[in-house]
């Protein structure tokens, strides 16, 4: 053990390479909402995808729960600089929702209860990169964190992970969402530190 140093197997090393530039790790889970927390009931919940030709596909709660459920553990990064490692969620991959949706659109505008929106290239919602999640850490997702269902797109800053998600419109052109239209970066990659328009 020539190179043994105390703490080598300790906390700092465990997350090496997993903290994007300008971020700090936190154990807590802050709540960041632009408005009041809406109370969304699973009994009346539904989620719709509308294509560029106006075709609408929708799922109610039971139909969503009947789709393949996945457990995932991911790191999340907020543009306000906190990162949280190994968050665990259960939900449905966007791939499952998009399976029967015919589209040639390149962009998605995500809509939430309450009017919040956020935009992403459609390819960032496919191939196992995005989920609709209803469970956090083994419990029903709380209303403050977007329950009963939020989008989770961990490869982007967390403002792209729309809480209380209710629909996605697929569009040929990129349309900025709520924060993207007032100065947040259009794409929001934490590893390239794309926080604002000037990044
Ligand atoms: N519908 C909706 N989704 C939202 C927001 C919001 O205000 N409304 N805030 C975004 C921002 S800026 C962040 S950082 C994360 C915060 O998620 P949290 O409150 O679960 O930490 O949610 C994102 N999703
Ligand atoms: Mo945020």
XYZ file of C-alpha atoms and ligand atoms in Angstrom:
224
model
C 0.000 0.000 0.000
C 2.647 2.557 -1.043
C 0.175 5.210 -2.066
C -2.300 4.770 0.717
C -3.785 8.013 1.892
C -6.563 8.350 4.411
C -9.833 9.229 2.786
C -8.920 7.715 -0.555
C -12.020 5.560 -0.368
C -13.967 8.316 1.322
C -16.715 10.622 0.231
C -14.864 13.000 -2.011
C -13.491 10.308 -4.245
C -16.760 8.456 -4.703
C -18.195 11.209 -6.863
C -15.009 12.100 -8.722
C -15.757 13.166 -12.273
C -19.459 13.455 -11.578
C -19.653 17.117 -10.582
C -20.123 19.446 -13.570
C -18.176 22.743 -13.621
C -19.423 25.419 -11.220
C -21.636 23.021 -9.224
C -21.522 21.900 -5.576
C -22.930 18.647 -4.196
C -25.876 18.665 -1.820
C -27.691 15.995 0.146
C -30.871 18.021 0.441
C -33.471 18.354 -2.278
C -34.338 22.041 -2.703
C -37.705 23.006 -4.190
C -37.625 25.491 -7.074
C -40.946 26.507 -8.576
C -41.855 29.611 -10.554
C -45.381 29.660 -9.126
C -47.697 27.955 -6.665
C -47.767 24.170 -6.410
C -50.781 22.845 -8.304
C -52.733 19.947 -6.791
C -53.006 17.378 -9.548
C -55.115 14.284 -8.911
C -54.265 10.918 -10.422
C -58.010 10.313 -10.998
C -58.168 13.136 -13.529
C -54.509 13.142 -14.632
C -53.732 12.740 -18.270
C -50.716 13.177 -20.477
C -50.885 14.001 -24.168
C -48.442 14.134 -27.045
C -49.546 16.280 -29.985
C -47.703 15.952 -33.275
C -46.947 18.651 -35.843
C -49.978 17.482 -37.846
C -52.270 17.954 -34.857
C -52.658 14.281 -33.962
C -53.058 13.751 -30.228
C -52.072 10.638 -28.309
C -53.059 10.535 -24.660
C -52.732 8.357 -21.597
C -54.666 8.424 -18.362
C -53.150 7.286 -15.058
C -53.933 3.588 -15.462
C -52.708 3.534 -19.053
C -49.452 5.183 -17.979
C -49.000 2.686 -15.134
C -49.629 -0.197 -17.564
C -46.586 0.827 -19.637
C -43.200 -0.754 -18.752
C -41.927 0.741 -15.479
C -38.230 1.475 -15.025
C -36.140 2.155 -11.934
C -33.326 4.606 -12.467
C -30.608 6.187 -10.380
C -29.216 9.419 -11.773
C -27.348 12.591 -10.813
C -29.309 15.829 -11.169
C -27.904 19.313 -11.680
C -29.700 22.596 -11.038
C -28.599 25.810 -12.741
C -28.626 27.463 -9.277
C -25.465 25.318 -8.780
C -26.551 22.434 -6.592
C -26.081 18.872 -7.787
C -27.547 15.805 -6.135
C -25.956 12.416 -6.748
C -27.693 9.048 -7.041
C -31.305 10.148 -6.959
C -33.613 7.189 -7.478
C -36.830 7.309 -9.412
C -39.424 5.036 -10.942
C -41.339 5.855 -14.071
C -41.876 5.323 -17.764
C -39.364 6.029 -20.509
C -40.500 8.599 -23.077
C -39.641 5.926 -25.647
C -42.677 3.956 -24.477
C -44.976 6.932 -25.045
C -43.425 7.795 -28.407
C -43.525 4.246 -29.763
C -46.746 4.683 -31.747
C -46.370 8.386 -32.409
C -45.620 9.170 -36.023
C -43.693 12.388 -36.406
C -40.960 14.043 -38.371
C -40.701 16.926 -35.902
C -37.269 17.738 -34.492
C -38.340 19.676 -31.403
C -40.509 19.258 -28.352
C -42.226 21.853 -26.185
C -43.133 20.385 -22.804
C -46.223 21.770 -21.016
C -47.005 21.688 -17.320
C -50.079 22.291 -15.229
C -49.947 25.984 -14.348
C -48.489 27.113 -17.670
C -44.760 26.336 -17.277
C -43.080 25.206 -20.497
C -39.616 24.059 -21.526
C -38.150 23.057 -24.869
C -35.842 20.266 -25.973
C -34.728 18.680 -29.211
C -36.889 15.575 -29.638
C -33.764 13.413 -29.822
C -32.961 14.386 -26.229
C -36.208 12.770 -25.121
C -35.577 9.459 -26.911
C -33.264 6.446 -26.564
C -33.438 6.224 -22.781
C -32.665 9.869 -22.020
C -36.003 10.976 -20.510
C -38.739 9.608 -18.270
C -42.073 10.532 -16.803
C -41.467 9.724 -13.138
C -44.067 9.220 -10.395
C -41.887 7.817 -7.580
C -38.885 9.335 -5.810
C -36.813 7.331 -3.334
C -39.529 4.707 -3.066
C -42.361 7.123 -2.289
C -45.017 8.817 -4.400
C -43.471 11.963 -5.856
C -44.518 14.873 -3.639
C -46.491 17.800 -5.100
C -43.593 20.211 -4.400
C -41.264 18.147 -6.580
C -43.794 17.819 -9.392
C -46.047 15.007 -8.251
C -47.935 13.076 -9.221
C -45.778 13.026 -12.377
C -42.864 15.070 -13.646
C -40.517 14.853 -16.579
C -36.944 13.837 -15.758
C -34.198 14.677 -18.264
C -31.051 14.294 -16.166
C -28.572 15.140 -18.936
C -29.825 18.748 -18.884
C -30.034 21.318 -16.109
C -33.064 20.552 -14.000
C -35.248 23.396 -15.308
C -35.838 21.114 -18.345
C -37.380 18.495 -16.020
C -40.900 19.927 -16.041
C -42.891 19.306 -12.885
C -46.638 18.482 -13.103
C -46.089 17.575 -16.737
C -49.250 17.297 -18.783
C -48.222 17.300 -22.408
C -45.642 17.603 -25.138
C -46.119 19.293 -28.502
C -43.862 18.150 -31.291
C -42.853 20.962 -33.617
C -40.647 21.392 -36.697
C -39.142 24.602 -35.227
C -37.502 25.140 -31.852
C -39.732 27.254 -29.592
C -38.246 28.609 -26.369
C -39.991 27.659 -23.134
C -40.569 29.716 -19.969
C -36.985 30.154 -18.756
C -35.420 29.804 -22.192
C -37.314 32.887 -23.391
C -36.024 35.076 -20.548
C -32.324 34.279 -20.651
C -31.677 30.654 -19.770
C -29.712 28.694 -22.345
C -31.753 27.022 -25.064
C -30.052 23.623 -24.580
C -28.764 23.629 -20.977
C -25.960 21.058 -20.873
C -24.404 21.139 -17.350
C -21.116 19.673 -18.596
C -20.688 22.563 -21.043
C -21.995 24.954 -18.377
C -24.743 26.262 -20.656
C -26.544 28.373 -18.080
C -27.603 31.481 -19.994
C -27.877 32.849 -23.522
C -24.311 34.188 -23.331
C -22.828 30.773 -22.476
N -43.872 23.051 -13.915
C -42.692 23.485 -13.471
N -41.620 22.668 -13.624
C -40.425 23.076 -13.179
C -40.255 24.336 -12.578
C -41.387 25.163 -12.427
O -41.320 26.274 -11.907
N -42.592 24.685 -12.873
N -38.989 24.730 -12.154
C -37.875 24.104 -12.836
C -36.631 24.417 -12.205
S -35.989 25.942 -12.518
C -35.948 23.502 -11.473
S -34.401 23.824 -10.895
C -36.549 22.197 -11.130
C -36.597 22.061 -9.636
O -37.116 20.822 -9.280
P -37.328 20.538 -7.738
O -38.209 21.632 -7.196
O -37.936 19.185 -7.654
O -35.964 20.589 -7.119
O -37.859 22.040 -11.634
C -38.045 22.586 -12.914
N -39.365 22.237 -13.346
Mo -33.795 25.991 -11.709
